mmCIF file of C-alpha atoms and ligand atoms in Angstrom:
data_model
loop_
_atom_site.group_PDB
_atom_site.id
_atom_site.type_symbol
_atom_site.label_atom_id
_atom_site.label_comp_id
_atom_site.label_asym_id
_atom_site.label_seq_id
_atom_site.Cartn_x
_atom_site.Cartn_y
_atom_site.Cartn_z
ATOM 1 C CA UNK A 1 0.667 3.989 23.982
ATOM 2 C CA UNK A 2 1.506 7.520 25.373
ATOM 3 C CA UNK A 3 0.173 9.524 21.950
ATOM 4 C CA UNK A 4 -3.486 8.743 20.303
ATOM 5 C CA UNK A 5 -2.039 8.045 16.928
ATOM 6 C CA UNK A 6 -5.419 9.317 15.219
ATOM 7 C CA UNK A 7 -5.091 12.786 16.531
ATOM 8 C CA UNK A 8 -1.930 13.161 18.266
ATOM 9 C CA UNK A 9 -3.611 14.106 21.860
ATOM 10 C CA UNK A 10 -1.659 12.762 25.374
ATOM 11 C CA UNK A 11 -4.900 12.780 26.958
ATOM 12 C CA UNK A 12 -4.600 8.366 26.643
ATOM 13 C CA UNK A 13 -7.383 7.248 29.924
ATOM 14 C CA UNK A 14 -7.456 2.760 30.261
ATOM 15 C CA UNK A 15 -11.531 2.763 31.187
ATOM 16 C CA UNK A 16 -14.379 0.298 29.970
ATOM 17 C CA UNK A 17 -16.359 2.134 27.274
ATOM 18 C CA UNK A 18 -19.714 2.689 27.561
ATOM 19 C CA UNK A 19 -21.523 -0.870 26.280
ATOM 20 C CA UNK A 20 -18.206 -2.627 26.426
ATOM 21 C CA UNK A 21 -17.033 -5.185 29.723
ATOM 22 C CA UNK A 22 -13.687 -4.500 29.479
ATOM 23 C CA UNK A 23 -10.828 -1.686 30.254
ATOM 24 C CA UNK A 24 -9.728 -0.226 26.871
ATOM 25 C CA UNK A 25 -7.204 2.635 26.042
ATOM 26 C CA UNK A 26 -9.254 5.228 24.934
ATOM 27 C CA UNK A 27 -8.542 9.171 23.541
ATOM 28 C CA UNK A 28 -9.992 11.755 25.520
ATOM 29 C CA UNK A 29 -9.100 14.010 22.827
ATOM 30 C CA UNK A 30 -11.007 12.203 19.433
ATOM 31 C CA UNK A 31 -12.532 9.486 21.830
ATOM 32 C CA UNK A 32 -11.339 6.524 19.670
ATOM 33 C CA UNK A 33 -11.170 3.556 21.048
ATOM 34 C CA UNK A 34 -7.862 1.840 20.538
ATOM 35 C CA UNK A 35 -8.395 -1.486 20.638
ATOM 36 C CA UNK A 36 -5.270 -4.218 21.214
ATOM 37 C CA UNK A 37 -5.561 -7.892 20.055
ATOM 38 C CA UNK A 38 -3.752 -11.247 20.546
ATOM 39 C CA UNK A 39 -1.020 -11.756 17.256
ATOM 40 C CA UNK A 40 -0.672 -15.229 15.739
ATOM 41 C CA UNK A 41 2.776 -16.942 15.986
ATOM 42 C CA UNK A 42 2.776 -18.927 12.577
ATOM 43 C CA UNK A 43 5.453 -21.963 12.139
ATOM 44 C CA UNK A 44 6.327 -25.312 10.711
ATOM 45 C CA UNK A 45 8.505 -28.294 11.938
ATOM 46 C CA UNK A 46 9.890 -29.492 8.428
ATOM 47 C CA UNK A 47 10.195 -33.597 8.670
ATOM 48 C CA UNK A 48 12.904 -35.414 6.996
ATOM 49 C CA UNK A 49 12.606 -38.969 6.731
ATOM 50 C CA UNK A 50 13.169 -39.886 10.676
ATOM 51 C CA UNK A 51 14.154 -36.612 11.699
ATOM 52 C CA UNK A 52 12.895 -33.006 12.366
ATOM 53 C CA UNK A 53 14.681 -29.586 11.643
ATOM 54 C CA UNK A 54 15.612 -27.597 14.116
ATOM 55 C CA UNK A 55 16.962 -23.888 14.222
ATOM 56 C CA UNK A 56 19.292 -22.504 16.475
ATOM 57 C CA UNK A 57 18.085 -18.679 17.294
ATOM 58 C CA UNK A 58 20.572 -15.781 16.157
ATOM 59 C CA UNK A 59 18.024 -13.303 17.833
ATOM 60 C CA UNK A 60 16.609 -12.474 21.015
ATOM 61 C CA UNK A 61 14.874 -13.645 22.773
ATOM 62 C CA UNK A 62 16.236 -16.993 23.634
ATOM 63 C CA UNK A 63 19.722 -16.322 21.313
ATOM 64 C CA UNK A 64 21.294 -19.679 20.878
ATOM 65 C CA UNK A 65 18.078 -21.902 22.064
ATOM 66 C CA UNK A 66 16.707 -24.438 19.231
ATOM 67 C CA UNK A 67 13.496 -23.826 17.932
ATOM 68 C CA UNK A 68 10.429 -24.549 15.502
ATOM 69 C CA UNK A 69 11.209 -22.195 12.668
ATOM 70 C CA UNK A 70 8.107 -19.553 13.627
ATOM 71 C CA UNK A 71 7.607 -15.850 13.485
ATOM 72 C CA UNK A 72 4.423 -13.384 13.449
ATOM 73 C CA UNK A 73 2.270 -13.182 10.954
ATOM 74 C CA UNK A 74 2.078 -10.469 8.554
ATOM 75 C CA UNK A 75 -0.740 -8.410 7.294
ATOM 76 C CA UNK A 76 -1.915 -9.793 3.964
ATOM 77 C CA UNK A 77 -1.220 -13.452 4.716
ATOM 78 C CA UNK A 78 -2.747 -16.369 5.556
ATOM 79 C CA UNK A 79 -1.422 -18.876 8.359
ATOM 80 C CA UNK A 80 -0.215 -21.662 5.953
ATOM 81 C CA UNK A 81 1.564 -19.017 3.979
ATOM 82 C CA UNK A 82 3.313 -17.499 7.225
ATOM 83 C CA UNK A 83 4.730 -21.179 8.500
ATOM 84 C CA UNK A 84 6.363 -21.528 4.929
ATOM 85 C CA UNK A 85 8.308 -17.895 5.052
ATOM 86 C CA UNK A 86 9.001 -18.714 8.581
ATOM 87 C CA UNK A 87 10.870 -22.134 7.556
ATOM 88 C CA UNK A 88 12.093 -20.286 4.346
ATOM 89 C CA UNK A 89 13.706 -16.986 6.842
ATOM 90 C CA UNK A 90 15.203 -19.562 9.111
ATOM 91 C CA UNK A 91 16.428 -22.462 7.667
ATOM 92 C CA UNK A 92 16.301 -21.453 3.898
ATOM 93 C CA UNK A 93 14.303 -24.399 3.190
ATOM 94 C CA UNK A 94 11.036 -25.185 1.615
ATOM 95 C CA UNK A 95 8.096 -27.180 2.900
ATOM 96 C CA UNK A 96 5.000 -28.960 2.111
ATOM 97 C CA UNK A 97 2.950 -28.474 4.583
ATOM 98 C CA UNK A 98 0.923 -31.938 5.935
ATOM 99 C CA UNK A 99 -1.395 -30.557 8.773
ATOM 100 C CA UNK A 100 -1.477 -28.265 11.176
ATOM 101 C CA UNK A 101 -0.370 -29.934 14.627
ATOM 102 C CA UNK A 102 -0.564 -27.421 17.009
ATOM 103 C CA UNK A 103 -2.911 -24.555 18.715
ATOM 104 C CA UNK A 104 -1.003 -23.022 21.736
ATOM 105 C CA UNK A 105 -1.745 -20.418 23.470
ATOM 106 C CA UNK A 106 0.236 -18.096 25.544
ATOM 107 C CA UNK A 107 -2.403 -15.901 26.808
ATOM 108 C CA UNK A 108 -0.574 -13.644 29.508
ATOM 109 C CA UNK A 109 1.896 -12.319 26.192
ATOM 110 C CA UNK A 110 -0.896 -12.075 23.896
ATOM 111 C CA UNK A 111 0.697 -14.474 21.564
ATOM 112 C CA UNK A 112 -1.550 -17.732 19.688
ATOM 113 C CA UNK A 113 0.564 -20.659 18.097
ATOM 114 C CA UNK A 114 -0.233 -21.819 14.880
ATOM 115 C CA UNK A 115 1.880 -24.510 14.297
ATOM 116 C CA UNK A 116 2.344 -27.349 10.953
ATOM 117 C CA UNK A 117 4.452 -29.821 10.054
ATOM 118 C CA UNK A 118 5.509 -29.870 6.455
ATOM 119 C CA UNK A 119 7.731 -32.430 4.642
ATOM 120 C CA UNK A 120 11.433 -30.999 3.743
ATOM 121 C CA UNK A 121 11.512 -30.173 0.128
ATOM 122 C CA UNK A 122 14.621 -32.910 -1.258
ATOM 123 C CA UNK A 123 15.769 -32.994 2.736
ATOM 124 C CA UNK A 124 17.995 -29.774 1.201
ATOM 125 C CA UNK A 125 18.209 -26.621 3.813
ATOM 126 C CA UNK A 126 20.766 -24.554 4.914
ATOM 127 C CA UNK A 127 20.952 -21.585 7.493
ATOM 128 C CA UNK A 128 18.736 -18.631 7.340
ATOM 129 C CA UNK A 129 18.829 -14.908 8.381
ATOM 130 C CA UNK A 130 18.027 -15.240 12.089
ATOM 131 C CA UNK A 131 19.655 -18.613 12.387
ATOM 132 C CA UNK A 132 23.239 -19.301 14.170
ATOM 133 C CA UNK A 133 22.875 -23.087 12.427
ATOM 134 C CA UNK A 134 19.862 -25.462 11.302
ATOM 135 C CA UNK A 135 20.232 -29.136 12.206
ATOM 136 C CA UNK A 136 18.014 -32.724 11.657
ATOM 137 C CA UNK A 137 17.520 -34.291 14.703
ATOM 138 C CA UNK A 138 16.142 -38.029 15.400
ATOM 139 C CA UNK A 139 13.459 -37.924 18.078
ATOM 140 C CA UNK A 140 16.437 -39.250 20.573
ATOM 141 C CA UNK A 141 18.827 -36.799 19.874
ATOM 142 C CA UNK A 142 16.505 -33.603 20.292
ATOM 143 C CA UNK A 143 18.309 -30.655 22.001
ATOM 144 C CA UNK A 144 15.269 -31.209 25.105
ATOM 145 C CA UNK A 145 16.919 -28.757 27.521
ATOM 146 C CA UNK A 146 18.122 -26.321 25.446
ATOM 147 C CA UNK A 147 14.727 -25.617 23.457
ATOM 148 C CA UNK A 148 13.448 -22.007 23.061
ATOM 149 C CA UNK A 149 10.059 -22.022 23.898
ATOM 150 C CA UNK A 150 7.628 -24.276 25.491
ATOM 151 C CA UNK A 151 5.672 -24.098 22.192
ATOM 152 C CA UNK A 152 8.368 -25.965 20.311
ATOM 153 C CA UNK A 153 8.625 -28.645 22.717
ATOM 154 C CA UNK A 154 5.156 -29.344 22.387
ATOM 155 C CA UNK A 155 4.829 -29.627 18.667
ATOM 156 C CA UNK A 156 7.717 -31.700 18.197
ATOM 157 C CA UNK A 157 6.538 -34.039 21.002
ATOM 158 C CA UNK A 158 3.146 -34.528 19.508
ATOM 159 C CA UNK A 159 5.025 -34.785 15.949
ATOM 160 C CA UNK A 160 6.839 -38.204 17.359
ATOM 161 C CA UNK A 161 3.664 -38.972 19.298
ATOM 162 C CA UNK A 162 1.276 -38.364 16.189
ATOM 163 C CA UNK A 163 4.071 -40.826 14.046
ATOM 164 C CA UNK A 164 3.601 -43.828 16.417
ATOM 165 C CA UNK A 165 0.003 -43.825 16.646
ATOM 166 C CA UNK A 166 0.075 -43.233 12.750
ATOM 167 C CA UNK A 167 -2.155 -39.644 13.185
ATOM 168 C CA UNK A 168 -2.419 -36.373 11.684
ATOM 169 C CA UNK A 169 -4.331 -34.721 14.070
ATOM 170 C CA UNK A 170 -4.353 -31.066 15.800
ATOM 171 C CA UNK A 171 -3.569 -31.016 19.607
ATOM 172 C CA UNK A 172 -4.619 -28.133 21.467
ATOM 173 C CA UNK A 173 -3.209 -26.074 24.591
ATOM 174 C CA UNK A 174 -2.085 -23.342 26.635
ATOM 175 C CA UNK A 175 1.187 -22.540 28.167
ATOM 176 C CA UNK A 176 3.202 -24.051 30.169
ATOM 177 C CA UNK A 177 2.175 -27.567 29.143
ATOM 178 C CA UNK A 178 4.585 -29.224 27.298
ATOM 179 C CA UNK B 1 -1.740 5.770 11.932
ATOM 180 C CA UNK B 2 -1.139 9.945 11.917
ATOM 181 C CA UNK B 3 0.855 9.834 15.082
ATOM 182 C CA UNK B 4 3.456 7.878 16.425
ATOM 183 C CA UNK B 5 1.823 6.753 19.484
ATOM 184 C CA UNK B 6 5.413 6.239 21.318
ATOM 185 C CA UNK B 7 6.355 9.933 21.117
ATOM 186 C CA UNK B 8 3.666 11.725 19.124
ATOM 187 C CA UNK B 9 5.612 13.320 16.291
ATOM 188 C CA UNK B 10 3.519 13.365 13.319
ATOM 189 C CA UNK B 11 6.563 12.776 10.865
ATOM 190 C CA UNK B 12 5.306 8.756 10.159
ATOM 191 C CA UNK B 13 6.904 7.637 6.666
ATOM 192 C CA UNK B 14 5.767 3.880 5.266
ATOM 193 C CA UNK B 15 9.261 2.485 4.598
ATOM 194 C CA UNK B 16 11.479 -0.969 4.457
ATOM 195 C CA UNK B 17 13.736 -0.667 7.739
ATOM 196 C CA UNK B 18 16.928 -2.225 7.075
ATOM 197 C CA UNK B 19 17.153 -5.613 7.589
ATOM 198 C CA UNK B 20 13.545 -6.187 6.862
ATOM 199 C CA UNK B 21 11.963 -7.057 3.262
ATOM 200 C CA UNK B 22 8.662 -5.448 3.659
ATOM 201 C CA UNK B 23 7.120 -1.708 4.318
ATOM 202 C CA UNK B 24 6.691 -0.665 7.954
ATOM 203 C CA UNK B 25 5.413 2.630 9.438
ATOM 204 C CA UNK B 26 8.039 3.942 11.363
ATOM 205 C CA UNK B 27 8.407 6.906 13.036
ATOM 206 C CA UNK B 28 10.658 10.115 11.483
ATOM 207 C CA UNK B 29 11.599 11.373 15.248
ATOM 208 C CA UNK B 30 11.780 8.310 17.755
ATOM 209 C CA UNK B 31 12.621 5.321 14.882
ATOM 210 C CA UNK B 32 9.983 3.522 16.231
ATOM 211 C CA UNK B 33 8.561 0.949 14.039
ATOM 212 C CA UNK B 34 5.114 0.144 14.303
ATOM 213 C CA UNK B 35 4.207 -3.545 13.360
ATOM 214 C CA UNK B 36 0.536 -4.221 12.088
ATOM 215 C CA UNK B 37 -0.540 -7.751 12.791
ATOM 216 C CA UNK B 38 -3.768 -10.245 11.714
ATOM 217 C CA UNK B 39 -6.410 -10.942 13.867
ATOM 218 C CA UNK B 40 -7.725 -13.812 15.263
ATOM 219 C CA UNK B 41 -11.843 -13.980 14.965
ATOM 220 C CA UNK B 42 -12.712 -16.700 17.162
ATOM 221 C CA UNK B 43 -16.146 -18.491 17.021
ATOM 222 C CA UNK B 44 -18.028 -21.531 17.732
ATOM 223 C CA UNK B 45 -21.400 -23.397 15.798
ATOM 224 C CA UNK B 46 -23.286 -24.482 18.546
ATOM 225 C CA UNK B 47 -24.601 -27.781 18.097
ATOM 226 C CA UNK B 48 -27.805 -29.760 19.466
ATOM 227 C CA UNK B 49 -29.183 -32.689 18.192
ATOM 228 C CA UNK B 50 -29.686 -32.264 13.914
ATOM 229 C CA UNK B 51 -29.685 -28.362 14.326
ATOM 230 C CA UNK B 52 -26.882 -25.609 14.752
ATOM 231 C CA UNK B 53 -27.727 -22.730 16.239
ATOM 232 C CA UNK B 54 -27.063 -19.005 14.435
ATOM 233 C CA UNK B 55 -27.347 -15.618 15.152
ATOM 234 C CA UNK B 56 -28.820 -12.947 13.383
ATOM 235 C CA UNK B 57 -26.898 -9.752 13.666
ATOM 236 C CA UNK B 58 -27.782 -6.561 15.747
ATOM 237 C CA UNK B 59 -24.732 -4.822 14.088
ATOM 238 C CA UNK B 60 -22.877 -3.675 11.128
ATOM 239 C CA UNK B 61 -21.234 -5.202 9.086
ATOM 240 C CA UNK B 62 -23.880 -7.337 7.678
ATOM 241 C CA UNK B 63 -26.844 -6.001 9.982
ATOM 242 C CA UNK B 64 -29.614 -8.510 9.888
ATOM 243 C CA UNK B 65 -27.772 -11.273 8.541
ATOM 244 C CA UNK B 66 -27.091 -14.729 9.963
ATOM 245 C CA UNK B 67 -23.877 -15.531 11.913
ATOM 246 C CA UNK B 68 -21.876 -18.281 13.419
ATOM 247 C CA UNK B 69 -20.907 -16.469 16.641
ATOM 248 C CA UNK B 70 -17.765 -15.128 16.593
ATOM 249 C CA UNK B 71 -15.871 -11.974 17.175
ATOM 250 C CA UNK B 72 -11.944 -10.926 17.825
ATOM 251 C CA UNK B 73 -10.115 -12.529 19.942
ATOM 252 C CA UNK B 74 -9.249 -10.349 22.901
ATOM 253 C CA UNK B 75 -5.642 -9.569 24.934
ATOM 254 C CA UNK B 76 -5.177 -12.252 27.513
ATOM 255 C CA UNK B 77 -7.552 -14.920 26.066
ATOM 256 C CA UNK B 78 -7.148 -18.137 24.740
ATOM 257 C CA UNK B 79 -8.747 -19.168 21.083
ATOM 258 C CA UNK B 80 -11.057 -21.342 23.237
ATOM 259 C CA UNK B 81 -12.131 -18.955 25.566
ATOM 260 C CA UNK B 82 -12.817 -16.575 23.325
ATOM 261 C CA UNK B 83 -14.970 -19.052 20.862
ATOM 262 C CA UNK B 84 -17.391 -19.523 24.556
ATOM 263 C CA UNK B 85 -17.573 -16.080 25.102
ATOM 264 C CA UNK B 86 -18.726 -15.273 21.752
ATOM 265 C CA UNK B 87 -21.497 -17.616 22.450
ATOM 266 C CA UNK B 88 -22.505 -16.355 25.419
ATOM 267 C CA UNK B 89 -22.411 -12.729 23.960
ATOM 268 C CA UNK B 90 -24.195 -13.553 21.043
ATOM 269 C CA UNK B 91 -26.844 -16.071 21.961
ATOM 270 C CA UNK B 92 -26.540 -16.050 25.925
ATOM 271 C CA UNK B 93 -25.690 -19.286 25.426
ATOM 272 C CA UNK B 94 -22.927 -22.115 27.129
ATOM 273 C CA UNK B 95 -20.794 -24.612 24.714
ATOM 274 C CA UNK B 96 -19.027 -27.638 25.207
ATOM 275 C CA UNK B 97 -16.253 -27.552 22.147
ATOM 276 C CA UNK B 98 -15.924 -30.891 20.776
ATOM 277 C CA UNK B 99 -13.195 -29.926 17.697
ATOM 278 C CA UNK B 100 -11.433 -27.012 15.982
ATOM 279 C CA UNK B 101 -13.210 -27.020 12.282
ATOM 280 C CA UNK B 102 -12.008 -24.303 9.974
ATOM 281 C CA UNK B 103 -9.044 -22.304 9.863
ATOM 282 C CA UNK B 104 -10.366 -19.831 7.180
ATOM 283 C CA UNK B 105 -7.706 -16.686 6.094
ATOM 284 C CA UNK B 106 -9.164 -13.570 4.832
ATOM 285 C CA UNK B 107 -5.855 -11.598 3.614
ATOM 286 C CA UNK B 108 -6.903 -8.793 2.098
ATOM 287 C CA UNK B 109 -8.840 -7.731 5.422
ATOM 288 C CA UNK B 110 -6.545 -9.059 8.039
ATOM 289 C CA UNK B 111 -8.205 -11.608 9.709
ATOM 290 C CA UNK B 112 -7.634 -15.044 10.422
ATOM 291 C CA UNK B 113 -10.923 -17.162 11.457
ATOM 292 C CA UNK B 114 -10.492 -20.170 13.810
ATOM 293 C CA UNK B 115 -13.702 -21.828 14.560
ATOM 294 C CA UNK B 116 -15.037 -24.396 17.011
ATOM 295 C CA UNK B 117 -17.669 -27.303 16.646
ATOM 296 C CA UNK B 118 -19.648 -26.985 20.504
ATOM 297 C CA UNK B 119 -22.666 -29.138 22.075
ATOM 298 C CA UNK B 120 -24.858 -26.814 22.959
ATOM 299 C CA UNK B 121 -25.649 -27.169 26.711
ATOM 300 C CA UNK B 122 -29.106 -28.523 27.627
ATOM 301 C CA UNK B 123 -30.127 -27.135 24.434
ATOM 302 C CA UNK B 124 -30.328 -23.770 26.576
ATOM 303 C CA UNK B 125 -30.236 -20.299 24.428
ATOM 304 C CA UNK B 126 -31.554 -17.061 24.036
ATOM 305 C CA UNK B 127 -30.980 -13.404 22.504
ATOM 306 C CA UNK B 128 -27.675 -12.262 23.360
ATOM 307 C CA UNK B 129 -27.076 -8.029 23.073
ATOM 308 C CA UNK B 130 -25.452 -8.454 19.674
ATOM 309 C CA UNK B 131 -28.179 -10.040 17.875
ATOM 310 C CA UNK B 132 -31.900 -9.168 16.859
ATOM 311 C CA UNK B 133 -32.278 -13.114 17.278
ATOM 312 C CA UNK B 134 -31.038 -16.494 17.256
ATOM 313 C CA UNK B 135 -32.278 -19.553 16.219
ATOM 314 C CA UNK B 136 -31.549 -23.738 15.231
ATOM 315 C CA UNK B 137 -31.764 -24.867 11.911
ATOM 316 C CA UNK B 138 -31.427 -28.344 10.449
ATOM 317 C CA UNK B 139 -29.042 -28.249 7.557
ATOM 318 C CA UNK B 140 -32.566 -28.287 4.918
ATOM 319 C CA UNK B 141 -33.558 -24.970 6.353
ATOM 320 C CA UNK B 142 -30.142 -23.187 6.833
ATOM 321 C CA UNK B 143 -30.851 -19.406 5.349
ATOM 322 C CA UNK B 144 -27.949 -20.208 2.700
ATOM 323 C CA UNK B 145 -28.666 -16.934 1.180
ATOM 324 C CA UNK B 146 -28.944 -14.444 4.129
ATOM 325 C CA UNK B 147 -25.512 -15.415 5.641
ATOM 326 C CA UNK B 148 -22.973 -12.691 6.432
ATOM 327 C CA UNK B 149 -19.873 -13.871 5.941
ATOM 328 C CA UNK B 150 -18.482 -16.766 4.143
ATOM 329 C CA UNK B 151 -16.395 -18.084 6.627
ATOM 330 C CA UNK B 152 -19.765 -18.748 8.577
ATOM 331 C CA UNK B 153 -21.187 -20.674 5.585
ATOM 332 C CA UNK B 154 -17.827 -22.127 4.978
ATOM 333 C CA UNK B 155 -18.047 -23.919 9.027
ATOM 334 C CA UNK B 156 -21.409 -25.002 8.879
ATOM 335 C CA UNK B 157 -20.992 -26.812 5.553
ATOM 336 C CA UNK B 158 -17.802 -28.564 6.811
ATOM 337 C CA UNK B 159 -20.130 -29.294 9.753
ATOM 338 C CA UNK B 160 -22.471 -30.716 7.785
ATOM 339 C CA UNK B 161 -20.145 -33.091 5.721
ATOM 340 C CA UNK B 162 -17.809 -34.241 8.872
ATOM 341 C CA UNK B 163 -21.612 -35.473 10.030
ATOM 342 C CA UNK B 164 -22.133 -37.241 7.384
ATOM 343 C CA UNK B 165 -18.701 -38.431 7.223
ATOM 344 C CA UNK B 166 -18.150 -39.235 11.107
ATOM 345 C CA UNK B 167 -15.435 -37.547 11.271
ATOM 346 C CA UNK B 168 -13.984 -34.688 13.229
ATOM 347 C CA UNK B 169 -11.261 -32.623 10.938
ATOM 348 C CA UNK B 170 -10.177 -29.332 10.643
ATOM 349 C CA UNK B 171 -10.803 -27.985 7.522
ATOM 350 C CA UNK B 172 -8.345 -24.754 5.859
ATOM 351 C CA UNK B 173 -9.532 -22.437 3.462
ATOM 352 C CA UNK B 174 -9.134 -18.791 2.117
ATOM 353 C CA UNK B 175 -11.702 -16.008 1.177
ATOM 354 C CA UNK B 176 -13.523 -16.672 -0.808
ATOM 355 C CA UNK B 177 -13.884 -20.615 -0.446
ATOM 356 C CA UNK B 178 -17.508 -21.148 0.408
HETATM 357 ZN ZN1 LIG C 1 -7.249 10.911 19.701
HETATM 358 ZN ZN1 LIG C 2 7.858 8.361 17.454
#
């Protein structure tokens, strides 16, 4: 932030307001405080009979990795809403969501995983927007070195984890564990 | 937003950038666009024994109503971290977080609530700066009609019923699911 976009000043200072414990950019112009949150990543690893759907990233970061189809959430939407856009933008497929799988958090980039898995409408997708290809994997045949983000590889690891011990439940962590 | 806080300029039009499907403010002079995300508000009900513990609030919104302790989540925090700080802020008081229990949306406002079941520790609390006071109630003498915000009432009775049901789920809702 180099402009207080309330009042337009340059006069941007990072100090800990009075009654506050931490630093906060603050105008010395109009004095608001502008305050900067974490934003939720919202997703959902669609399940088709053995196998998961993967998508193959046509955007940076991480062009050509495989991921969990995920994306930020917007304003005006809730979480479960988000994951089934993010599947529908990616992999042009629809979901029912089952239960949400995953909390990860990625504190030093600000960024909070929400993550579901949903069963695969008819097992019918095909390749969405920010997609170079969508793809079902079995748990053995999961592209393991050549996944996106540490967040994926978590959820789709309790997903196959979850199926053996025949649970639904929500596992919880922070970056880097896999 | 009156300013484009990348350059300044005041020439900010609401608009759908190409390739995107949904209004942005971007910026006339630099082409910035400026994303607005949800927040997270992250909390915990402190549990001892048949009680809960709430706060009654210090500040607006909903001065002098009764709160589960929670509060946004903050750059470079986890969802769990910032569920025990609220605590401590709120009721100078340390949690042990047993499960996540309610993923509650609230669209319209932009926030996303993500609250935690916690032991209380030792049964050890007090006034924390943000409330006037704080105090444990068995589920017969919860102040049902002087809560502030649904989501609150929303966690404690899911609380309630996973007690009664011994079981430990997370529960999802919208405003204005009570
Ligand atoms: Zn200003
Ligand atoms: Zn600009």
């Amino acid at each position: 932030m180099n402009f207080c976009p309330h009042c337009g000043s340059a006069e941007i200072s990072k100090l800990i307001p009075a009654g506050d414990n931490r630093p906060r950019l603050v105008c010395g112009a109009c004095t608001t405080i502008h305050y900067r949150n974490p934003k939720i990543v919202a997703g959902c690893l669609p399940v088709w009979e053995d196998k998961v759907l993967l998508c193959r990233r046509a955007i940076e970061p991480c062009y050509g990795l495989w991921n969990v189809p995920s994306g930020y959430l917007e304003n005006g939407e809730g979480v479960e809403a988000g994951a089934i856009r993010e599947v529908w933008e990616e992999a042009a497929a629809k979901v029912e969501l089952t239960y949400l799988i995953s909390l990860y958090n990625l504190e030093k980039i600000n960024q909070i995983y929400l993550q579901f898995v949903g069963e695969l409408v008819e097992g019918k997708f095909a390749v969405g927007e920010e997609s170079l290809e969508c793809q079902l994997f079995t748990e053995a045949d999961i592209p393991w070195d050549e996944m996106a983000f540490t967040s994926s590889t978590f959820t789709i690891k309790r997903h196959f984890l979850d199926r053996r011990d025949g649970t639904q439940r929500l596992h919880r962590a922070s970056y880097p564990t896999l």
